[in-house]
Protein backbone atom coordinates (compact mmCIF):
# COMPACT_ATOMS: atom_id res chain seq x y z
CA UNK A 1 0.00 0.00 0.00
CA UNK A 2 1.37 3.36 -0.98
CA UNK A 3 1.44 6.06 1.67
CA UNK A 4 1.82 9.71 0.76
CA UNK A 5 3.51 11.75 3.40
CA UNK A 6 5.18 15.11 3.79
CA UNK A 7 7.09 17.03 6.40
CA UNK A 8 6.00 20.35 7.91
CA UNK A 9 8.11 22.79 9.85
CA UNK A 10 7.20 25.53 12.31
CA UNK A 11 9.66 28.32 12.94
CA UNK A 12 9.77 30.82 15.77
CA UNK A 13 12.26 33.62 15.99
CA UNK A 14 13.33 34.54 19.49
CA UNK A 15 14.66 38.03 19.99
CA UNK A 16 16.40 37.27 23.22
CA UNK A 17 17.79 40.34 24.83
CA UNK A 18 19.48 39.75 28.20
CA UNK A 19 19.43 43.52 28.96
CA UNK A 20 15.69 43.89 28.37
CA UNK A 21 13.38 44.63 31.28
CA UNK A 22 10.43 43.02 29.41
CA UNK A 23 9.96 39.39 30.46
CA UNK A 24 11.40 37.02 27.82
CA UNK A 25 9.63 34.01 26.38
CA UNK A 26 10.68 30.79 28.07
CA UNK A 27 11.92 27.81 26.11
CA UNK A 28 8.61 26.11 26.67
CA UNK A 29 6.67 29.09 25.31
CA UNK A 30 8.88 29.17 22.25
CA UNK A 31 8.20 25.51 21.60
CA UNK A 32 4.45 26.07 21.85
CA UNK A 33 4.75 28.84 19.25
CA UNK A 34 6.88 26.73 16.95
CA UNK A 35 4.31 23.95 17.30
CA UNK A 36 1.49 26.37 16.48
CA UNK A 37 3.35 27.48 13.35
CA UNK A 38 3.96 23.85 12.39
CA UNK A 39 0.24 23.07 12.56
CA UNK A 40 -0.48 26.17 10.53
CA UNK A 41 1.91 24.92 7.84
CA UNK A 42 0.29 21.48 7.96
CA UNK A 43 -3.30 22.61 7.70
CA UNK A 44 -3.53 26.05 6.19
CA UNK A 45 -0.47 26.75 4.15
CA UNK A 46 0.68 25.95 0.65
CA UNK A 47 4.24 25.99 1.91
CA UNK A 48 5.75 23.18 4.00
CA UNK A 49 6.87 25.67 6.66
CA UNK A 50 5.47 28.66 8.53
CA UNK A 51 6.99 31.37 10.68
CA UNK A 52 5.09 32.07 13.88
CA UNK A 53 3.10 35.25 14.33
CA UNK A 54 0.58 36.35 16.95
CA UNK A 55 -2.40 35.87 14.61
CA UNK A 56 -1.75 32.15 14.65
CA UNK A 57 -2.04 32.04 18.41
CA UNK A 58 -5.24 34.07 18.27
CA UNK A 59 -6.65 31.67 15.71
CA UNK A 60 -5.71 28.71 17.87
CA UNK A 61 -7.54 30.29 20.79
CA UNK A 62 -10.55 30.85 18.55
CA UNK A 63 -10.54 27.19 17.48
CA UNK A 64 -10.39 26.09 21.11
CA UNK A 65 -13.20 28.46 22.02
CA UNK A 66 -15.36 27.36 19.08
CA UNK A 67 -14.66 23.72 19.89
CA UNK A 68 -16.09 24.00 23.37
CA UNK A 69 -19.05 26.15 22.28
CA UNK A 70 -19.89 23.79 19.44
CA UNK A 71 -20.92 21.26 22.08
CA UNK A 72 -23.85 23.49 23.00
CA UNK A 73 -24.75 24.65 19.51
CA UNK A 74 -27.32 21.88 18.99
CA UNK A 75 -29.19 22.36 22.24
CA UNK A 76 -29.07 26.14 21.78
CA UNK A 77 -30.55 25.75 18.33
CA UNK A 78 -27.70 27.63 16.63
CA UNK A 79 -27.25 25.28 13.67
CA UNK A 80 -29.25 25.75 10.50
CA UNK A 81 -29.35 24.23 7.05
CA UNK A 82 -29.36 26.25 3.85
CA UNK A 83 -30.31 24.74 0.51
CA UNK A 84 -28.67 25.28 -2.87
CA UNK A 85 -30.52 24.17 -6.00
CA UNK A 86 -29.00 21.78 -8.49
CA UNK A 87 -30.10 22.44 -12.06
CA UNK A 88 -30.73 19.75 -14.65
CA UNK A 89 -29.05 20.73 -17.90
CA UNK A 90 -31.38 18.93 -20.34
CA UNK A 91 -34.55 20.82 -19.35
CA UNK A 92 -33.48 23.60 -16.97
CA UNK A 93 -35.53 22.30 -14.03
CA UNK A 94 -34.53 22.11 -10.38
CA UNK A 95 -33.22 18.59 -9.89
CA UNK A 96 -32.93 18.88 -6.12
CA UNK A 97 -31.05 20.67 -3.36
CA UNK A 98 -27.80 20.32 -1.49
CA UNK A 99 -28.13 20.91 2.25
CA UNK A 100 -25.32 23.11 3.57
CA UNK A 101 -24.74 23.63 7.25
CA UNK A 102 -24.33 27.00 9.01
CA UNK A 103 -23.59 27.90 12.60
CA UNK A 104 -25.22 31.12 13.79
CA UNK A 105 -22.78 32.00 16.54
CA UNK A 106 -24.07 34.52 19.11
CA UNK A 107 -20.83 36.56 19.01
CA UNK A 108 -19.01 35.64 15.80
CA UNK A 109 -22.04 35.69 13.49
CA UNK A 110 -22.31 33.04 10.80
CA UNK A 111 -19.42 30.58 11.04
CA UNK A 112 -18.49 28.70 7.87
CA UNK A 113 -18.62 24.91 7.85
CA UNK A 114 -15.06 25.03 6.53
CA UNK A 115 -14.12 26.36 9.97
CA UNK A 116 -16.24 24.26 12.30
CA UNK A 117 -16.61 20.91 10.50
CA UNK A 118 -12.88 20.14 10.97
CA UNK A 119 -13.25 21.04 14.66
CA UNK A 120 -16.31 18.80 14.95
CA UNK A 121 -14.38 16.04 13.21
CA UNK A 122 -11.49 16.30 15.62
CA UNK A 123 -13.57 16.32 18.81
CA UNK A 124 -16.06 13.71 17.63
CA UNK A 125 -19.10 16.02 17.68
CA UNK A 126 -19.52 15.44 13.96
CA UNK A 127 -21.41 12.21 14.71
CA UNK A 128 -24.14 14.01 16.60
CA UNK A 129 -24.16 17.00 14.26
CA UNK A 130 -24.23 14.69 11.23
CA UNK A 131 -27.29 12.88 12.56
CA UNK A 132 -29.01 16.20 13.14
CA UNK A 133 -28.21 17.34 9.57
CA UNK A 134 -29.53 14.11 8.11
CA UNK A 135 -32.80 14.23 10.06
CA UNK A 136 -33.34 17.91 9.34
CA UNK A 137 -32.69 17.51 5.60
CA UNK A 138 -34.96 14.46 5.31
CA UNK A 139 -37.73 16.29 7.18
CA UNK A 140 -37.40 19.23 4.81
CA UNK A 141 -37.55 16.95 1.76
CA UNK A 142 -40.75 15.39 3.14
CA UNK A 143 -42.25 18.82 3.75
CA UNK A 144 -41.57 19.81 0.13
CA UNK A 145 -42.92 16.52 -1.08
CA UNK A 146 -46.19 17.16 0.74
CA UNK A 147 -46.34 20.73 -0.54
CA UNK A 148 -45.44 20.02 -4.20
CA UNK A 149 -46.91 16.55 -4.56
CA UNK A 150 -43.75 15.00 -5.96
CA UNK A 151 -40.44 13.72 -4.63
CA UNK A 152 -37.66 16.30 -4.19
CA UNK A 153 -34.10 15.03 -4.16
CA UNK A 154 -31.93 16.15 -1.26
CA UNK A 155 -28.13 15.88 -0.99
CA UNK A 156 -26.38 15.67 2.35
CA UNK A 157 -22.63 15.98 2.90
CA UNK A 158 -21.16 13.29 5.09
CA UNK A 159 -17.72 13.56 6.57
CA UNK A 160 -15.00 10.96 6.88
CA UNK A 161 -15.39 10.42 10.61
CA UNK A 162 -19.14 9.99 10.25
CA UNK A 163 -18.84 7.41 7.50
CA UNK A 164 -16.24 5.38 9.31
CA UNK A 165 -18.15 5.39 12.60
CA UNK A 166 -19.87 2.16 13.57
CA UNK A 167 -23.60 2.24 13.14
CA UNK A 168 -23.63 4.78 10.32
CA UNK A 169 -25.78 2.63 8.02
CA UNK A 170 -28.18 1.91 10.90
CA UNK A 171 -28.41 5.62 11.73
CA UNK A 172 -29.33 6.41 8.12
CA UNK A 173 -31.93 3.63 8.05
CA UNK A 174 -33.47 4.88 11.31
CA UNK A 175 -33.66 8.45 10.04
CA UNK A 176 -35.39 7.33 6.85
CA UNK A 177 -37.90 5.30 8.86
CA UNK A 178 -38.50 8.11 11.30
CA UNK A 179 -38.99 10.78 8.64
CA UNK A 180 -40.69 8.39 6.16
CA UNK A 181 -38.58 9.74 3.29
CA UNK A 182 -38.10 7.32 0.38
CA UNK A 183 -34.42 6.37 0.15
CA UNK A 184 -34.44 7.28 -3.58
CA UNK A 185 -34.79 10.92 -2.55
CA UNK A 186 -31.63 10.96 -0.48
CA UNK A 187 -28.17 11.45 -1.90
CA UNK A 188 -25.04 11.27 0.22
CA UNK A 189 -22.02 13.29 -0.88
CA UNK A 190 -18.73 11.69 0.05
CA UNK A 191 -15.39 13.31 -0.70
CA UNK A 192 -12.97 11.71 -3.09
CA UNK A 193 -10.24 11.69 -0.43
CA UNK A 194 -12.44 9.55 1.85
CA UNK A 195 -13.12 6.97 -0.85
CA UNK A 196 -9.45 6.29 -1.32
CA UNK A 197 -8.43 6.12 2.36
CA UNK A 198 -9.48 2.52 2.79
CA UNK A 199 -11.04 1.55 -0.53
CA UNK A 200 -11.83 -2.08 0.27
CA UNK A 201 -13.98 -1.30 3.32
CA UNK A 202 -15.44 1.74 1.54
CA UNK A 203 -16.67 -0.44 -1.32
CA UNK A 204 -18.49 -2.63 1.21
CA UNK A 205 -19.98 0.39 3.00
CA UNK A 206 -21.17 1.95 -0.26
CA UNK A 207 -22.80 -1.32 -1.27
CA UNK A 208 -24.71 -1.35 2.02
CA UNK A 209 -25.92 2.21 1.44
CA UNK A 210 -26.83 1.41 -2.12
CA UNK A 211 -28.84 -1.63 -0.99
CA UNK A 212 -30.97 0.68 1.15
CA UNK A 213 -31.71 2.59 -2.06
CA UNK A 214 -29.61 5.74 -1.58
CA UNK A 215 -27.79 7.65 -4.30
CA UNK A 216 -24.07 8.15 -3.77
CA UNK A 217 -22.15 11.14 -5.07
CA UNK A 218 -18.41 11.66 -5.06
CA UNK A 219 -17.66 15.23 -3.99
CA UNK A 220 -14.69 17.49 -4.83
CA UNK A 221 -13.68 15.14 -7.62
CA UNK A 222 -10.29 15.83 -9.10
CA UNK A 223 -8.68 17.04 -5.87
CA UNK A 224 -7.79 13.63 -4.42
CA UNK A 225 -5.76 10.75 -5.66
CA UNK A 226 -8.30 8.36 -7.06
CA UNK A 227 -7.20 5.00 -8.26
CA UNK A 228 -9.12 4.25 -11.44
CA UNK A 229 -9.37 0.55 -10.71
CA UNK A 230 -11.02 1.26 -7.36
CA UNK A 231 -13.32 3.91 -8.81
CA UNK A 232 -14.47 1.33 -11.29
CA UNK A 233 -15.43 -1.05 -8.48
CA UNK A 234 -17.23 1.53 -6.36
CA UNK A 235 -21.01 1.69 -6.52
CA UNK A 236 -21.36 5.40 -7.31
CA UNK A 237 -24.02 7.39 -9.17
CA UNK A 238 -22.81 10.97 -9.38
CA UNK A 239 -19.49 12.66 -9.77
CA UNK A 240 -19.16 16.29 -8.67
CA UNK A 241 -16.39 18.14 -10.43
CA UNK A 242 -14.59 20.34 -7.94
CA UNK A 243 -15.22 24.06 -8.16
CA UNK A 244 -11.56 24.79 -8.85
CA UNK A 245 -11.84 23.17 -12.30
CA UNK A 246 -14.85 25.27 -13.25
CA UNK A 247 -13.12 28.40 -11.95
CA UNK A 248 -9.99 27.87 -14.05
CA UNK A 249 -11.82 26.53 -17.10
CA UNK A 250 -10.98 29.53 -19.28
CA UNK A 251 -7.42 30.02 -18.05
CA UNK A 252 -5.96 27.74 -20.65
CA UNK A 253 -6.90 25.12 -23.21
CA UNK A 254 -5.24 22.59 -20.92
CA UNK A 255 -7.61 23.45 -18.07
CA UNK A 256 -10.65 23.15 -20.32
CA UNK A 257 -9.54 19.72 -21.44
CA UNK A 258 -9.29 18.64 -17.80
CA UNK A 259 -13.05 18.99 -17.43
CA UNK A 260 -13.50 17.23 -20.75
CA UNK A 261 -11.41 14.31 -19.49
CA UNK A 262 -13.36 14.10 -16.24
CA UNK A 263 -16.59 13.97 -18.25
CA UNK A 264 -15.18 11.23 -20.44
CA UNK A 265 -14.09 9.29 -17.38
CA UNK A 266 -17.54 9.70 -15.81
CA UNK A 267 -19.14 8.46 -18.99
CA UNK A 268 -17.08 5.31 -19.06
CA UNK A 269 -17.87 4.72 -15.38
CA UNK A 270 -21.55 5.39 -16.18
CA UNK A 271 -21.80 8.27 -13.73
CA UNK A 272 -23.73 11.51 -14.09
CA UNK A 273 -21.71 14.69 -13.66
CA UNK A 274 -22.50 17.76 -11.58
CA UNK A 275 -20.32 20.81 -12.07
CA UNK A 276 -20.25 22.94 -8.94
CA UNK A 277 -19.30 26.57 -8.45
CA UNK A 278 -20.82 27.80 -11.71
CA UNK A 279 -20.74 31.59 -11.46
CA UNK A 280 -21.00 32.91 -15.03
CA UNK A 281 -23.05 32.40 -18.17
CA UNK A 282 -19.86 31.62 -20.10
CA UNK A 283 -19.03 28.77 -17.72
CA UNK A 284 -22.57 27.46 -17.99
CA UNK A 285 -22.52 27.48 -21.79
CA UNK A 286 -19.17 25.77 -21.95
CA UNK A 287 -20.32 23.06 -19.54
CA UNK A 288 -23.46 22.60 -21.62
CA UNK A 289 -21.34 22.12 -24.76
CA UNK A 290 -19.19 19.61 -22.92
CA UNK A 291 -22.28 17.55 -22.05
CA UNK A 292 -22.34 18.08 -18.28
CA UNK A 293 -25.60 16.73 -16.77
CA UNK A 294 -26.18 19.00 -13.78
CA UNK A 295 -24.91 22.39 -12.64
CA UNK A 296 -24.88 24.18 -9.34
CA UNK A 297 -23.52 27.56 -8.31
CA UNK A 298 -24.02 31.22 -7.51
CA UNK A 299 -24.99 31.92 -11.15
CA UNK A 300 -28.29 30.24 -10.28
CA UNK A 301 -28.57 30.71 -6.55
CA UNK A 302 -26.61 30.97 -3.33
CA UNK A 303 -27.52 28.45 -0.63
CA UNK A 304 -30.79 29.84 0.79
CA UNK A 305 -33.22 29.31 3.66
CA UNK A 306 -35.92 26.64 3.15
CA UNK A 307 -38.67 29.25 2.61
CA UNK A 308 -36.71 30.79 -0.26
CA UNK A 309 -35.74 27.38 -1.63
CA UNK A 310 -39.45 26.48 -1.89
CA UNK A 311 -39.85 29.25 -4.44
CA UNK A 312 -37.09 27.75 -6.58
CA UNK A 313 -38.59 24.29 -6.89
CA UNK A 314 -40.76 25.05 -9.93
CA UNK A 315 -38.37 27.59 -11.42
CA UNK A 316 -37.17 27.16 -15.02
CA UNK A 317 -33.48 28.07 -15.04
CA UNK A 318 -32.57 27.71 -18.71
P1 LIG B 1 -18.98 21.38 -0.66
O1 LIG B 1 -19.75 20.15 -0.31
O2 LIG B 1 -18.02 21.29 -1.76
O3 LIG B 1 -20.08 22.51 -0.91
C1 LIG B 1 -19.96 23.50 -1.89
C2 LIG B 1 -19.51 24.82 -1.29
O4 LIG B 1 -19.32 25.77 -2.33
C3 LIG B 1 -20.52 25.44 -0.35
O5 LIG B 1 -19.79 26.15 0.64
C4 LIG B 1 -21.27 26.42 -1.26
O6 LIG B 1 -21.88 27.47 -0.56
C5 LIG B 1 -20.15 26.90 -2.12
N1 LIG B 1 -20.61 27.33 -3.45
C6 LIG B 1 -21.67 26.91 -4.15
N2 LIG B 1 -21.76 27.53 -5.33
C7 LIG B 1 -20.69 28.36 -5.40
C8 LIG B 1 -20.22 29.28 -6.39
O7 LIG B 1 -20.78 29.46 -7.47
N3 LIG B 1 -19.07 29.96 -6.11
C9 LIG B 1 -18.41 29.80 -4.92
N4 LIG B 1 -17.31 30.51 -4.73
N5 LIG B 1 -18.83 28.95 -3.96
C10 LIG B 1 -19.96 28.22 -4.21
P2 LIG B 1 -20.17 26.05 2.17
O8 LIG B 1 -21.66 26.02 2.33
O9 LIG B 1 -19.40 27.10 2.88
O10 LIG B 1 -19.63 24.62 2.58
C11 LIG B 1 -18.27 24.34 2.58
C12 LIG B 1 -18.01 22.89 2.80
O11 LIG B 1 -18.39 22.48 4.13
C13 LIG B 1 -18.82 21.98 1.88
O12 LIG B 1 -18.16 21.91 0.63
C14 LIG B 1 -18.81 20.68 2.64
O13 LIG B 1 -17.62 19.96 2.41
C15 LIG B 1 -18.81 21.15 4.09
N6 LIG B 1 -20.18 21.02 4.62
C16 LIG B 1 -21.23 21.86 4.49
N7 LIG B 1 -22.32 21.38 5.12
C17 LIG B 1 -21.94 20.19 5.66
C18 LIG B 1 -22.61 19.18 6.44
O14 LIG B 1 -23.82 19.27 6.75
N8 LIG B 1 -21.88 18.10 6.83
C19 LIG B 1 -20.56 17.96 6.49
N9 LIG B 1 -19.91 16.86 6.91
N10 LIG B 1 -19.92 18.87 5.76
C20 LIG B 1 -20.58 19.97 5.35
CA1 LIG C 1 -21.01 18.77 -1.35
CA1 LIG D 1 -17.60 20.07 -3.52
GROMACS .gro file of N, CA, C and O and ligand atoms in nm, residues 80-82 84 98-102 111-118 121 126 129-130 132-134 155-160 162 189 191 219-220 240 242-243 247 276-280 283 296-303, ligand 1:
model
  258
   80UNK      N    1  -2.817   2.571   1.148
   80UNK     CA    2  -2.925   2.575   1.050
   80UNK      C    3  -2.875   2.513   0.919
   80UNK      O    4  -2.756   2.506   0.895
   81UNK      N    5  -2.970   2.474   0.837
   81UNK     CA    6  -2.935   2.423   0.705
   81UNK      C    7  -2.984   2.521   0.599
   81UNK      O    8  -3.096   2.570   0.605
   82UNK      N    9  -2.896   2.548   0.503
   82UNK     CA   10  -2.936   2.625   0.385
   82UNK      C   11  -2.942   2.526   0.268
   82UNK      O   12  -2.881   2.419   0.273
   84UNK      N   13  -2.907   2.474  -0.157
   84UNK     CA   14  -2.867   2.528  -0.287
   84UNK      C   15  -2.921   2.439  -0.398
   84UNK      O   16  -2.900   2.317  -0.396
   98UNK      N   17  -2.885   2.078  -0.240
   98UNK     CA   18  -2.780   2.032  -0.149
   98UNK      C   19  -2.798   2.106  -0.017
   98UNK      O   20  -2.812   2.228  -0.015
   99UNK      N   21  -2.801   2.030   0.092
   99UNK     CA   22  -2.813   2.091   0.225
   99UNK      C   23  -2.675   2.133   0.272
   99UNK      O   24  -2.582   2.053   0.270
  100UNK      N   25  -2.662   2.260   0.311
  100UNK     CA   26  -2.532   2.311   0.357
  100UNK      C   27  -2.547   2.372   0.496
  100UNK      O   28  -2.635   2.455   0.520
  101UNK      N   29  -2.462   2.330   0.583
  101UNK     CA   30  -2.474   2.363   0.725
  101UNK      C   31  -2.416   2.501   0.759
  101UNK      O   32  -2.313   2.540   0.704
  102UNK      N   33  -2.483   2.572   0.850
  102UNK     CA   34  -2.433   2.700   0.901
  102UNK      C   35  -2.445   2.701   1.052
  102UNK      O   36  -2.537   2.643   1.108
  111UNK      N   37  -2.072   3.125   1.116
  111UNK     CA   38  -1.942   3.058   1.104
  111UNK      C   39  -1.951   2.957   0.990
  111UNK      O   40  -2.048   2.881   0.980
  112UNK      N   41  -1.849   2.959   0.904
  112UNK     CA   42  -1.849   2.870   0.787
  112UNK      C   43  -1.824   2.725   0.827
  112UNK      O   44  -1.744   2.698   0.917
  113UNK      N   45  -1.888   2.633   0.756
  113UNK     CA   46  -1.862   2.491   0.785
  113UNK      C   47  -1.715   2.455   0.762
  113UNK      O   48  -1.664   2.364   0.826
  114UNK      N   49  -1.649   2.530   0.673
  114UNK     CA   50  -1.506   2.503   0.653
  114UNK      C   51  -1.427   2.525   0.781
  114UNK      O   52  -1.321   2.467   0.800
  115UNK      N   53  -1.478   2.612   0.868
  115UNK     CA   54  -1.412   2.636   0.997
  115UNK      C   55  -1.452   2.532   1.101
  115UNK      O   56  -1.368   2.477   1.169
  116UNK      N   57  -1.584   2.509   1.115
  116UNK     CA   58  -1.624   2.426   1.230
  116UNK      C   59  -1.638   2.276   1.202
  116UNK      O   60  -1.631   2.197   1.295
  117UNK      N   61  -1.654   2.237   1.076
  117UNK     CA   62  -1.661   2.091   1.050
  117UNK      C   63  -1.529   2.022   1.089
  117UNK      O   64  -1.532   1.919   1.157
  118UNK      N   65  -1.412   2.078   1.052
  118UNK     CA   66  -1.288   2.014   1.097
  118UNK      C   67  -1.276   2.005   1.250
  118UNK      O   68  -1.226   1.907   1.302
  121UNK      N   69  -1.499   1.732   1.357
  121UNK     CA   70  -1.438   1.604   1.321
  121UNK      C   71  -1.334   1.566   1.427
  121UNK      O   72  -1.325   1.450   1.465
  126UNK      N   73  -1.899   1.558   1.531
  126UNK     CA   74  -1.952   1.544   1.396
  126UNK      C   75  -2.058   1.432   1.389
  126UNK      O   76  -2.152   1.442   1.309
  129UNK      N   77  -2.377   1.595   1.520
  129UNK     CA   78  -2.416   1.700   1.426
  129UNK      C   79  -2.462   1.637   1.293
  129UNK      O   80  -2.562   1.677   1.235
  130UNK      N   81  -2.388   1.537   1.247
  130UNK     CA   82  -2.423   1.469   1.123
  130UNK      C   83  -2.562   1.407   1.127
  130UNK      O   84  -2.638   1.414   1.030
  132UNK      N   85  -2.807   1.508   1.314
  132UNK     CA   86  -2.901   1.620   1.314
  132UNK      C   87  -2.923   1.670   1.170
  132UNK      O   88  -3.037   1.692   1.128
  133UNK      N   89  -2.814   1.685   1.096
  133UNK     CA   90  -2.821   1.734   0.957
  133UNK      C   91  -2.907   1.639   0.874
  133UNK      O   92  -2.997   1.681   0.800
  134UNK      N   93  -2.881   1.511   0.889
  134UNK     CA   94  -2.953   1.411   0.811
  134UNK      C   95  -3.103   1.416   0.839
  134UNK      O   96  -3.185   1.418   0.748
  155UNK      N   97  -2.950   1.638  -0.116
  155UNK     CA   98  -2.813   1.588  -0.099
  155UNK      C   99  -2.758   1.630   0.036
  155UNK      O  100  -2.772   1.746   0.075
  156UNK      N  101  -2.696   1.538   0.104
  156UNK     CA  102  -2.638   1.567   0.235
  156UNK      C  103  -2.489   1.533   0.231
  156UNK      O  104  -2.450   1.428   0.181
  157UNK      N  105  -2.407   1.624   0.283
  157UNK     CA  106  -2.263   1.598   0.290
  157UNK      C  107  -2.232   1.512   0.412
  157UNK      O  108  -2.280   1.541   0.521
  158UNK      N  109  -2.157   1.409   0.393
  158UNK     CA  110  -2.116   1.329   0.509
  158UNK      C  111  -1.964   1.328   0.518
  158UNK      O  112  -1.895   1.315   0.418
  159UNK      N  113  -1.916   1.344   0.640
  159UNK     CA  114  -1.772   1.356   0.657
  159UNK      C  115  -1.708   1.219   0.685
  159UNK      O  116  -1.777   1.123   0.718
  160UNK      N  117  -1.578   1.219   0.674
  160UNK     CA  118  -1.500   1.096   0.688
  160UNK      C  119  -1.529   1.026   0.820
  160UNK      O  120  -1.559   0.906   0.824
  162UNK      N  121  -1.778   1.048   1.020
  162UNK     CA  122  -1.914   0.999   1.025
  162UNK      C  123  -1.926   0.864   0.954
  162UNK      O  124  -1.982   0.768   1.007
  189UNK      N  125  -2.323   1.281  -0.020
  189UNK     CA  126  -2.202   1.329  -0.088
  189UNK      C  127  -2.080   1.295  -0.003
  189UNK      O  128  -2.069   1.337   0.111
  191UNK      N  129  -1.651   1.272   0.003
  191UNK     CA  130  -1.539   1.331  -0.070
  191UNK      C  131  -1.449   1.223  -0.130
  191UNK      O  132  -1.439   1.112  -0.078
  219UNK      N  133  -1.780   1.377  -0.408
  219UNK     CA  134  -1.766   1.523  -0.399
  219UNK      C  135  -1.621   1.566  -0.424
  219UNK      O  136  -1.530   1.486  -0.404
  220UNK      N  137  -1.604   1.690  -0.464
  220UNK     CA  138  -1.469   1.749  -0.483
  220UNK      C  139  -1.383   1.663  -0.575
  220UNK      O  140  -1.262   1.649  -0.553
  240UNK      N  141  -1.913   1.482  -0.872
  240UNK     CA  142  -1.916   1.629  -0.867
  240UNK      C  143  -1.778   1.683  -0.895
  240UNK      O  144  -1.684   1.661  -0.819
  242UNK      N  145  -1.493   1.930  -0.890
  242UNK     CA  146  -1.459   2.034  -0.794
  242UNK      C  147  -1.465   2.174  -0.856
  242UNK      O  148  -1.433   2.193  -0.973
  243UNK      N  149  -1.506   2.268  -0.772
  243UNK     CA  150  -1.522   2.406  -0.816
  243UNK      C  151  -1.396   2.464  -0.880
  243UNK      O  152  -1.404   2.545  -0.973
  247UNK      N  153  -1.370   2.707  -1.211
  247UNK     CA  154  -1.312   2.840  -1.195
  247UNK      C  155  -1.200   2.866  -1.297
  247UNK      O  156  -1.189   2.975  -1.352
  276UNK      N  157  -1.988   2.201  -1.001
  276UNK     CA  158  -2.025   2.294  -0.894
  276UNK      C  159  -1.947   2.424  -0.905
  276UNK      O  160  -1.846   2.430  -0.974
  277UNK      N  161  -2.000   2.529  -0.842
  277UNK     CA  162  -1.930   2.657  -0.845
  277UNK      C  163  -1.945   2.730  -0.977
  277UNK      O  164  -1.857   2.807  -1.017
  278UNK      N  165  -2.059   2.708  -1.045
  278UNK     CA  166  -2.082   2.780  -1.171
  278UNK      C  167  -2.125   2.924  -1.138
  278UNK      O  168  -2.225   2.944  -1.069
  279UNK      N  169  -2.047   3.019  -1.183
  279UNK     CA  170  -2.074   3.159  -1.146
  279UNK      C  171  -2.108   3.247  -1.265
  279UNK      O  172  -2.162   3.356  -1.247
  280UNK      N  173  -2.075   3.203  -1.387
  280UNK     CA  174  -2.100   3.291  -1.503
  280UNK      C  175  -2.172   3.215  -1.614
  280UNK      O  176  -2.169   3.092  -1.620
  283UNK      N  177  -1.934   3.010  -1.829
  283UNK     CA  178  -1.903   2.877  -1.772
  283UNK      C  179  -2.018   2.780  -1.799
  283UNK      O  180  -1.997   2.666  -1.840
  296UNK      N  181  -2.453   2.361  -1.063
  296UNK     CA  182  -2.488   2.418  -0.934
  296UNK      C  183  -2.393   2.535  -0.912
  296UNK      O  184  -2.277   2.528  -0.950
  297UNK      N  185  -2.443   2.644  -0.857
  297UNK     CA  186  -2.352   2.756  -0.831
  297UNK      C  187  -2.424   2.888  -0.815
  297UNK      O  188  -2.545   2.898  -0.834
  298UNK      N  189  -2.345   2.991  -0.779
  298UNK     CA  190  -2.402   3.122  -0.751
  298UNK      C  191  -2.469   3.183  -0.874
  298UNK      O  192  -2.551   3.272  -0.860
  299UNK      N  193  -2.432   3.139  -0.996
  299UNK     CA  194  -2.499   3.192  -1.115
  299UNK      C  195  -2.649   3.168  -1.105
  299UNK      O  196  -2.730   3.251  -1.148
  300UNK      N  197  -2.687   3.056  -1.045
  300UNK     CA  198  -2.829   3.024  -1.028
  300UNK      C  199  -2.878   3.075  -0.893
  300UNK      O  200  -2.969   3.155  -0.886
  301UNK      N  201  -2.815   3.029  -0.789
  301UNK     CA  202  -2.857   3.071  -0.655
  301UNK      C  203  -2.750   3.039  -0.552
  301UNK      O  204  -2.680   2.939  -0.562
  302UNK      N  205  -2.742   3.124  -0.452
  302UNK     CA  206  -2.661   3.097  -0.333
  302UNK      C  207  -2.737   2.990  -0.252
  302UNK      O  208  -2.855   2.969  -0.276
  303UNK      N  209  -2.674   2.929  -0.155
  303UNK     CA  210  -2.752   2.845  -0.063
  303UNK      C  211  -2.849   2.936   0.012
  303UNK      O  212  -2.809   3.042   0.058
  319LIG     P1  213  -1.898   2.138  -0.066
  319LIG     O1  214  -1.975   2.015  -0.031
  319LIG     O2  215  -1.802   2.129  -0.176
  319LIG     O3  216  -2.008   2.251  -0.091
  319LIG     C1  217  -1.996   2.350  -0.189
  319LIG     C2  218  -1.951   2.482  -0.129
  319LIG     O4  219  -1.932   2.577  -0.233
  319LIG     C3  220  -2.052   2.544  -0.035
  319LIG     O5  221  -1.979   2.615   0.064
  319LIG     C4  222  -2.127   2.642  -0.126
  319LIG     O6  223  -2.188   2.747  -0.056
  319LIG     C5  224  -2.015   2.690  -0.212
  319LIG     N1  225  -2.061   2.733  -0.345
  319LIG     C6  226  -2.167   2.691  -0.415
  319LIG     N2  227  -2.176   2.753  -0.533
  319LIG     C7  228  -2.069   2.836  -0.540
  319LIG     C8  229  -2.022   2.928  -0.639
  319LIG     O7  230  -2.078   2.946  -0.747
  319LIG     N3  231  -1.907   2.996  -0.611
  319LIG     C9  232  -1.841   2.980  -0.492
  319LIG     N4  233  -1.731   3.051  -0.473
  319LIG     N5  234  -1.883   2.895  -0.396
  319LIG    C10  235  -1.996   2.822  -0.421
  319LIG     P2  236  -2.017   2.605   0.217
  319LIG     O8  237  -2.166   2.602   0.233
  319LIG     O9  238  -1.940   2.710   0.288
  319LIG    O10  239  -1.963   2.462   0.258
  319LIG    C11  240  -1.827   2.434   0.258
  319LIG    C12  241  -1.801   2.289   0.280
  319LIG    O11  242  -1.839   2.248   0.413
  319LIG    C13  243  -1.882   2.198   0.188
  319LIG    O12  244  -1.816   2.191   0.063
  319LIG    C14  245  -1.881   2.068   0.264
  319LIG    O13  246  -1.762   1.996   0.241
  319LIG    C15  247  -1.881   2.115   0.409
  319LIG     N6  248  -2.018   2.102   0.462
  319LIG    C16  249  -2.123   2.186   0.449
  319LIG     N7  250  -2.232   2.138   0.512
  319LIG    C17  251  -2.194   2.019   0.566
  319LIG    C18  252  -2.261   1.918   0.644
  319LIG    O14  253  -2.382   1.927   0.675
  319LIG     N8  254  -2.188   1.810   0.683
  319LIG    C19  255  -2.056   1.796   0.649
  319LIG     N9  256  -1.991   1.686   0.691
  319LIG    N10  257  -1.992   1.887   0.576
  319LIG    C20  258  -2.058   1.997   0.535
   0.00000   0.00000   0.00000
